[in-house]
Amino acid sequence: MPVPESHEFFIDPRRCIGCNACVQACTECDTHKGHAMIQLDYVDRGASPQTVPVVCMHCDSPTCAEVCPADAIKRTGDGVVQTARKPRCIGCNNCVLACPFGVPKMSTGMNLMMKCDMCYDRTSIGKKPMCASVCPSQALFFGTREEMARLRPASRVLNVFRFGNQTITTRVNMLVPGQAFVESLDVLSALHEPAAGNDAAENVLLDGMEAPHAG
């Protein structure tokens, strides 16, 4: 059975409390063989303890599949990008390097690319992904847009991302503040913002150095 079109995956980074319940639950999915296909990243570890869950965004035009020379990565008709198929994956790392969201990970032990497949064995029979079923703060949510609008009336759903001149549409949605007018998230714009870590490094390098004397 396909994943119902009415049911979508939503991520609200503002609600993530860094408990790791999603990571632990992911390892218990029947098809993951004890491996977590989700990761928890810090937004800016030097400045804040804020974390964000990172799952496959299930792109409409998945770069990981497009660069795979062995045709090991498939996107199902219902928009879910599957993890690499073991008989075909040659462990070349092309997908790892190409994914703009930094999602696929190479398992060196199995020589196999592994990533979130939206718990396809569960979602294709009407169940929620493991991570969304245990998230205590509902930073990860699987349901309909109507449910999400009722639960988060002050938020908007966004699934269009820009990486420079490249625009990517995904099956997974991010939640952004509703009052902000945002058509798409410019992911690379964050690279130009000052980070606390950069400031600290500059201070250390300049500490004790005297300003050059004029003349």
PDB file of C-alpha atoms in Angstrom:
ATOM      1  CA  MET A   1       0.000   0.000   0.000  1.00  0.00           C
ATOM      2  CA  PRO A   2       1.240   3.548  -0.699  1.00  0.00           C
ATOM      3  CA  VAL A   3       1.686   6.099   2.058  1.00  0.00           C
ATOM      4  CA  PRO A   4      -1.638   8.028   2.138  1.00  0.00           C
ATOM      5  CA  GLU A   5      -1.305  11.326   0.296  1.00  0.00           C
ATOM      6  CA  SER A   6      -3.251  13.063   3.057  1.00  0.00           C
ATOM      7  CA  HIS A   7      -0.638  12.120   5.666  1.00  0.00           C
ATOM      8  CA  GLU A   8       2.544  14.161   5.702  1.00  0.00           C
ATOM      9  CA  PHE A   9       5.648  14.508   7.847  1.00  0.00           C
ATOM     10  CA  PHE A  10       6.162  17.770   9.757  1.00  0.00           C
ATOM     11  CA  ILE A  11       9.254  19.013  11.615  1.00  0.00           C
ATOM     12  CA  ASP A  12       9.086  21.872  14.132  1.00  0.00           C
ATOM     13  CA  PRO A  13      12.672  22.627  15.296  1.00  0.00           C
ATOM     14  CA  ARG A  14      11.384  25.090  17.897  1.00  0.00           C
ATOM     15  CA  ARG A  15       9.825  22.201  19.809  1.00  0.00           C
ATOM     16  CA  CYS A  16      12.866  19.902  19.835  1.00  0.00           C
ATOM     17  CA  ILE A  17      14.112  19.346  23.392  1.00  0.00           C
ATOM     18  CA  GLY A  18      17.107  17.168  22.481  1.00  0.00           C
ATOM     19  CA  CYS A  19      15.852  14.102  24.384  1.00  0.00           C
ATOM     20  CA  ASN A  20      17.041  11.631  21.714  1.00  0.00           C
ATOM     21  CA  ALA A  21      13.812   9.620  21.982  1.00  0.00           C
ATOM     22  CA  CYS A  22      13.464   9.806  18.177  1.00  0.00           C
ATOM     23  CA  VAL A  23      16.958   8.400  17.657  1.00  0.00           C
ATOM     24  CA  GLN A  24      16.383   5.520  20.045  1.00  0.00           C
ATOM     25  CA  ALA A  25      12.967   4.722  18.577  1.00  0.00           C
ATOM     26  CA  CYS A  26      14.367   4.728  15.037  1.00  0.00           C
ATOM     27  CA  THR A  27      16.707   1.871  15.906  1.00  0.00           C
ATOM     28  CA  GLU A  28      13.684  -0.227  16.870  1.00  0.00           C
ATOM     29  CA  CYS A  29      11.979   0.009  13.482  1.00  0.00           C
ATOM     30  CA  ASP A  30      11.759  -3.519  12.058  1.00  0.00           C
ATOM     31  CA  THR A  31      13.574  -2.655   8.828  1.00  0.00           C
ATOM     32  CA  HIS A  32      16.414  -0.631  10.374  1.00  0.00           C
ATOM     33  CA  LYS A  33      18.214  -3.591  11.917  1.00  0.00           C
ATOM     34  CA  GLY A  34      19.184  -1.680  15.054  1.00  0.00           C
ATOM     35  CA  HIS A  35      20.532   1.382  13.221  1.00  0.00           C
ATOM     36  CA  ALA A  36      19.210   4.920  13.703  1.00  0.00           C
ATOM     37  CA  MET A  37      18.268   6.620  10.425  1.00  0.00           C
ATOM     38  CA  ILE A  38      17.608   9.935  12.142  1.00  0.00           C
ATOM     39  CA  GLN A  39      20.163  12.240  13.708  1.00  0.00           C
ATOM     40  CA  LEU A  40      20.005  15.096  16.183  1.00  0.00           C
ATOM     41  CA  ASP A  41      22.067  18.166  15.283  1.00  0.00           C
ATOM     42  CA  TYR A  42      22.835  21.338  17.218  1.00  0.00           C
ATOM     43  CA  VAL A  43      21.713  24.547  15.519  1.00  0.00           C
ATOM     44  CA  ASP A  44      24.688  26.541  16.867  1.00  0.00           C
ATOM     45  CA  ARG A  45      26.314  24.603  19.685  1.00  0.00           C
ATOM     46  CA  GLY A  46      28.590  27.459  20.723  1.00  0.00           C
ATOM     47  CA  ALA A  47      25.668  29.767  21.358  1.00  0.00           C
ATOM     48  CA  SER A  48      22.699  27.590  22.277  1.00  0.00           C
ATOM     49  CA  PRO A  49      21.687  24.077  23.394  1.00  0.00           C
ATOM     50  CA  GLN A  50      18.947  24.114  20.710  1.00  0.00           C
ATOM     51  CA  THR A  51      18.825  20.887  18.740  1.00  0.00           C
ATOM     52  CA  VAL A  52      17.000  19.900  15.579  1.00  0.00           C
ATOM     53  CA  PRO A  53      15.986  16.441  14.336  1.00  0.00           C
ATOM     54  CA  VAL A  54      17.328  15.642  10.870  1.00  0.00           C
ATOM     55  CA  VAL A  55      15.499  13.155   8.666  1.00  0.00           C
ATOM     56  CA  CYS A  56      15.490  12.521   4.940  1.00  0.00           C
ATOM     57  CA  MET A  57      13.463  15.302   3.329  1.00  0.00           C
ATOM     58  CA  HIS A  58      12.240  12.962   0.550  1.00  0.00           C
ATOM     59  CA  CYS A  59      12.862  15.415  -2.292  1.00  0.00           C
ATOM     60  CA  ASP A  60      10.593  15.443  -5.331  1.00  0.00           C
ATOM     61  CA  SER A  61      13.765  15.267  -7.421  1.00  0.00           C
ATOM     62  CA  PRO A  62      16.238  13.472  -5.117  1.00  0.00           C
ATOM     63  CA  THR A  63      19.843  14.416  -5.851  1.00  0.00           C
ATOM     64  CA  CYS A  64      21.081  11.303  -4.045  1.00  0.00           C
ATOM     65  CA  ALA A  65      19.287   9.068  -6.545  1.00  0.00           C
ATOM     66  CA  GLU A  66      20.308  11.192  -9.530  1.00  0.00           C
ATOM     67  CA  VAL A  67      24.030  10.845  -8.790  1.00  0.00           C
ATOM     68  CA  CYS A  68      23.922   7.136  -7.904  1.00  0.00           C
ATOM     69  CA  PRO A  69      25.872   5.281 -10.626  1.00  0.00           C
ATOM     70  CA  ALA A  70      24.425   1.921  -9.569  1.00  0.00           C
ATOM     71  CA  ASP A  71      20.736   2.904  -9.554  1.00  0.00           C
ATOM     72  CA  ALA A  72      20.542   1.762  -5.938  1.00  0.00           C
ATOM     73  CA  ILE A  73      18.240   4.512  -4.648  1.00  0.00           C
ATOM     74  CA  LYS A  74      14.584   4.571  -5.645  1.00  0.00           C
ATOM     75  CA  ARG A  75      11.761   7.036  -5.062  1.00  0.00           C
ATOM     76  CA  THR A  76       8.417   5.314  -4.709  1.00  0.00           C
ATOM     77  CA  GLY A  77       5.309   6.576  -6.444  1.00  0.00           C
ATOM     78  CA  ASP A  78       4.015   8.041  -3.187  1.00  0.00           C
ATOM     79  CA  GLY A  79       7.092  10.277  -2.849  1.00  0.00           C
ATOM     80  CA  VAL A  80       9.248   8.337  -0.382  1.00  0.00           C
ATOM     81  CA  VAL A  81      12.952   8.047  -1.220  1.00  0.00           C
ATOM     82  CA  GLN A  82      14.117   4.624  -0.104  1.00  0.00           C
ATOM     83  CA  THR A  83      17.472   3.823   1.445  1.00  0.00           C
ATOM     84  CA  ALA A  84      20.013   2.207  -0.881  1.00  0.00           C
ATOM     85  CA  ARG A  85      19.351  -1.372  -1.920  1.00  0.00           C
ATOM     86  CA  LYS A  86      22.045  -3.677  -0.608  1.00  0.00           C
ATOM     87  CA  PRO A  87      22.504  -5.738  -3.808  1.00  0.00           C
ATOM     88  CA  ARG A  88      23.193  -2.595  -5.851  1.00  0.00           C
ATOM     89  CA  CYS A  89      24.946  -0.119  -3.512  1.00  0.00           C
ATOM     90  CA  ILE A  90      28.660   0.020  -4.282  1.00  0.00           C
ATOM     91  CA  GLY A  91      29.564   2.324  -1.361  1.00  0.00           C
ATOM     92  CA  CYS A  92      30.904   5.084  -3.618  1.00  0.00           C
ATOM     93  CA  ASN A  93      29.655   7.902  -1.326  1.00  0.00           C
ATOM     94  CA  ASN A  94      28.261   9.936  -4.245  1.00  0.00           C
ATOM     95  CA  CYS A  95      24.876  10.232  -2.509  1.00  0.00           C
ATOM     96  CA  VAL A  96      26.487  11.289   0.783  1.00  0.00           C
ATOM     97  CA  LEU A  97      28.380  14.099  -0.932  1.00  0.00           C
ATOM     98  CA  ALA A  98      25.505  15.203  -3.152  1.00  0.00           C
ATOM     99  CA  CYS A  99      22.622  15.476  -0.662  1.00  0.00           C
ATOM    100  CA  PRO A 100      22.125  19.208   0.078  1.00  0.00           C
ATOM    101  CA  PHE A 101      20.560  18.363   3.453  1.00  0.00           C
ATOM    102  CA  GLY A 102      23.479  16.189   4.608  1.00  0.00           C
ATOM    103  CA  VAL A 103      21.265  13.199   5.349  1.00  0.00           C
ATOM    104  CA  PRO A 104      22.693   9.928   3.889  1.00  0.00           C
ATOM    105  CA  LYS A 105      25.348   8.192   5.965  1.00  0.00           C
ATOM    106  CA  MET A 106      27.695   5.479   4.783  1.00  0.00           C
ATOM    107  CA  SER A 107      27.848   2.381   6.959  1.00  0.00           C
ATOM    108  CA  THR A 108      31.433   1.288   6.556  1.00  0.00           C
ATOM    109  CA  GLY A 109      30.719  -2.039   8.252  1.00  0.00           C
ATOM    110  CA  MET A 110      28.047  -2.976   5.728  1.00  0.00           C
ATOM    111  CA  ASN A 111      29.459  -0.848   2.865  1.00  0.00           C
ATOM    112  CA  LEU A 112      25.944   0.475   2.405  1.00  0.00           C
ATOM    113  CA  MET A 113      24.352   3.928   2.336  1.00  0.00           C
ATOM    114  CA  MET A 114      21.628   4.171   4.952  1.00  0.00           C
ATOM    115  CA  LYS A 115      19.110   6.933   5.551  1.00  0.00           C
ATOM    116  CA  CYS A 116      15.565   7.602   6.747  1.00  0.00           C
ATOM    117  CA  ASP A 117      12.923   5.870   4.647  1.00  0.00           C
ATOM    118  CA  MET A 118      10.033   7.373   6.625  1.00  0.00           C
ATOM    119  CA  CYS A 119       9.546   3.941   8.249  1.00  0.00           C
ATOM    120  CA  TYR A 120       7.976   2.775   5.005  1.00  0.00           C
ATOM    121  CA  ASP A 121       6.987  -0.579   6.479  1.00  0.00           C
ATOM    122  CA  ARG A 122       4.848   1.325   8.988  1.00  0.00           C
ATOM    123  CA  THR A 123       3.605   4.389   7.081  1.00  0.00           C
ATOM    124  CA  SER A 124       2.496   2.311   4.100  1.00  0.00           C
ATOM    125  CA  ILE A 125       0.033   0.487   6.361  1.00  0.00           C
ATOM    126  CA  GLY A 126      -1.284   3.571   8.112  1.00  0.00           C
ATOM    127  CA  LYS A 127       1.069   3.744  11.105  1.00  0.00           C
ATOM    128  CA  LYS A 128       3.249   6.674  12.132  1.00  0.00           C
ATOM    129  CA  PRO A 129       7.045   6.628  11.729  1.00  0.00           C
ATOM    130  CA  MET A 130       8.748   5.436  14.911  1.00  0.00           C
ATOM    131  CA  CYS A 131      10.317   8.851  15.634  1.00  0.00           C
ATOM    132  CA  ALA A 132       7.006  10.715  15.333  1.00  0.00           C
ATOM    133  CA  SER A 133       5.208   8.139  17.462  1.00  0.00           C
ATOM    134  CA  VAL A 134       7.473   8.759  20.484  1.00  0.00           C
ATOM    135  CA  CYS A 135       8.369  12.476  20.236  1.00  0.00           C
ATOM    136  CA  PRO A 136       7.127  13.935  23.563  1.00  0.00           C
ATOM    137  CA  SER A 137       7.073  17.529  22.327  1.00  0.00           C
ATOM    138  CA  GLN A 138       5.690  16.760  18.853  1.00  0.00           C
ATOM    139  CA  ALA A 139       8.669  18.368  17.171  1.00  0.00           C
ATOM    140  CA  LEU A 140       8.150  15.455  14.772  1.00  0.00           C
ATOM    141  CA  PHE A 141       4.565  14.950  13.648  1.00  0.00           C
ATOM    142  CA  PHE A 142       2.952  12.674  11.087  1.00  0.00           C
ATOM    143  CA  GLY A 143      -0.609  13.470  10.099  1.00  0.00           C
ATOM    144  CA  THR A 144      -2.757  15.655   7.911  1.00  0.00           C
ATOM    145  CA  ARG A 145      -2.388  19.364   7.167  1.00  0.00           C
ATOM    146  CA  GLU A 146      -5.778  19.922   8.773  1.00  0.00           C
ATOM    147  CA  GLU A 147      -4.529  18.379  12.015  1.00  0.00           C
ATOM    148  CA  MET A 148      -1.389  20.479  11.895  1.00  0.00           C
ATOM    149  CA  ALA A 149      -3.331  23.693  11.253  1.00  0.00           C
ATOM    150  CA  ARG A 150      -5.496  22.938  14.276  1.00  0.00           C
ATOM    151  CA  LEU A 151      -2.533  22.082  16.526  1.00  0.00           C
ATOM    152  CA  ARG A 152      -0.263  24.974  15.406  1.00  0.00           C
ATOM    153  CA  PRO A 153      -2.474  27.827  14.218  1.00  0.00           C
ATOM    154  CA  ALA A 154       0.425  30.293  14.559  1.00  0.00           C
ATOM    155  CA  SER A 155       2.725  28.300  12.254  1.00  0.00           C
ATOM    156  CA  ARG A 156       3.023  27.839   8.508  1.00  0.00           C
ATOM    157  CA  VAL A 157       4.026  24.788   6.538  1.00  0.00           C
ATOM    158  CA  LEU A 158       6.975  25.079   4.166  1.00  0.00           C
ATOM    159  CA  ASN A 159       8.469  22.489   1.849  1.00  0.00           C
ATOM    160  CA  VAL A 160      10.455  24.590  -0.661  1.00  0.00           C
ATOM    161  CA  PHE A 161      14.176  25.144  -0.073  1.00  0.00           C
ATOM    162  CA  ARG A 162      16.755  27.167  -1.981  1.00  0.00           C
ATOM    163  CA  PHE A 163      20.439  26.309  -2.221  1.00  0.00           C
ATOM    164  CA  GLY A 164      21.838  29.183  -4.253  1.00  0.00           C
ATOM    165  CA  ASN A 165      20.170  28.887  -7.654  1.00  0.00           C
ATOM    166  CA  GLN A 166      18.809  25.401  -6.932  1.00  0.00           C
ATOM    167  CA  THR A 167      15.236  25.071  -5.639  1.00  0.00           C
ATOM    168  CA  ILE A 168      14.133  21.791  -4.058  1.00  0.00           C
ATOM    169  CA  THR A 169      10.604  20.735  -3.111  1.00  0.00           C
ATOM    170  CA  THR A 170      10.218  18.016  -0.490  1.00  0.00           C
ATOM    171  CA  ARG A 171       7.555  15.653   0.832  1.00  0.00           C
ATOM    172  CA  VAL A 172       8.646  16.513   4.390  1.00  0.00           C
ATOM    173  CA  ASN A 173       7.464  19.882   5.706  1.00  0.00           C
ATOM    174  CA  MET A 174       9.132  22.365   8.032  1.00  0.00           C
ATOM    175  CA  LEU A 175       7.089  24.576  10.346  1.00  0.00           C
ATOM    176  CA  VAL A 176       7.951  28.293  10.371  1.00  0.00           C
ATOM    177  CA  PRO A 177       6.375  31.240  12.220  1.00  0.00           C
ATOM    178  CA  GLY A 178       3.072  32.090  10.607  1.00  0.00           C
ATOM    179  CA  GLN A 179       3.520  35.850  10.701  1.00  0.00           C
ATOM    180  CA  ALA A 180       6.703  35.745   8.628  1.00  0.00           C
ATOM    181  CA  PHE A 181       6.217  35.898   4.871  1.00  0.00           C
ATOM    182  CA  VAL A 182       8.425  33.096   3.602  1.00  0.00           C
ATOM    183  CA  GLU A 183       8.022  31.436   0.214  1.00  0.00           C
ATOM    184  CA  SER A 184      11.060  29.223   0.583  1.00  0.00           C
ATOM    185  CA  LEU A 185      13.897  28.677   3.042  1.00  0.00           C
ATOM    186  CA  ASP A 186      17.253  29.937   1.804  1.00  0.00           C
ATOM    187  CA  VAL A 187      19.523  27.379   3.436  1.00  0.00           C
ATOM    188  CA  LEU A 188      22.814  28.905   2.292  1.00  0.00           C
ATOM    189  CA  SER A 189      21.958  32.334   3.717  1.00  0.00           C
ATOM    190  CA  ALA A 190      22.895  31.053   7.181  1.00  0.00           C
ATOM    191  CA  LEU A 191      26.491  30.628   6.002  1.00  0.00           C
ATOM    192  CA  HIS A 192      26.910  34.411   5.884  1.00  0.00           C
ATOM    193  CA  GLU A 193      25.628  34.981   9.411  1.00  0.00           C
ATOM    194  CA  PRO A 194      28.200  35.466  12.189  1.00  0.00           C
ATOM    195  CA  ALA A 195      28.488  32.498  14.548  1.00  0.00           C
ATOM    196  CA  ALA A 196      29.500  32.573  18.213  1.00  0.00           C
ATOM    197  CA  GLY A 197      32.305  30.112  17.539  1.00  0.00           C
ATOM    198  CA  ASN A 198      33.824  32.322  14.866  1.00  0.00           C
ATOM    199  CA  ASP A 199      33.810  35.328  17.167  1.00  0.00           C
ATOM    200  CA  ALA A 200      35.493  33.322  19.930  1.00  0.00           C
ATOM    201  CA  ALA A 201      38.213  32.074  17.597  1.00  0.00           C
ATOM    202  CA  GLU A 202      38.908  35.607  16.387  1.00  0.00           C
ATOM    203  CA  ASN A 203      39.150  36.882  19.951  1.00  0.00           C
ATOM    204  CA  VAL A 204      41.653  34.170  20.871  1.00  0.00           C
ATOM    205  CA  LEU A 205      43.817  34.932  17.850  1.00  0.00           C
ATOM    206  CA  LEU A 206      43.809  38.673  18.511  1.00  0.00           C
ATOM    207  CA  ASP A 207      44.245  38.413  22.279  1.00  0.00           C
ATOM    208  CA  GLY A 208      47.550  39.925  23.367  1.00  0.00           C
ATOM    209  CA  MET A 209      48.328  41.390  19.963  1.00  0.00           C
ATOM    210  CA  GLU A 210      49.080  45.084  19.976  1.00  0.00           C
ATOM    211  CA  ALA A 211      47.728  47.378  17.332  1.00  0.00           C
ATOM    212  CA  PRO A 212      50.422  48.422  14.840  1.00  0.00           C
ATOM    213  CA  HIS A 213      51.935  51.838  15.515  1.00  0.00           C
ATOM    214  CA  ALA A 214      51.218  54.496  12.984  1.00  0.00           C
ATOM    215  CA  GLY A 215      54.253  55.833  11.116  1.00  0.00           C
TER     216      GLY A 215
END
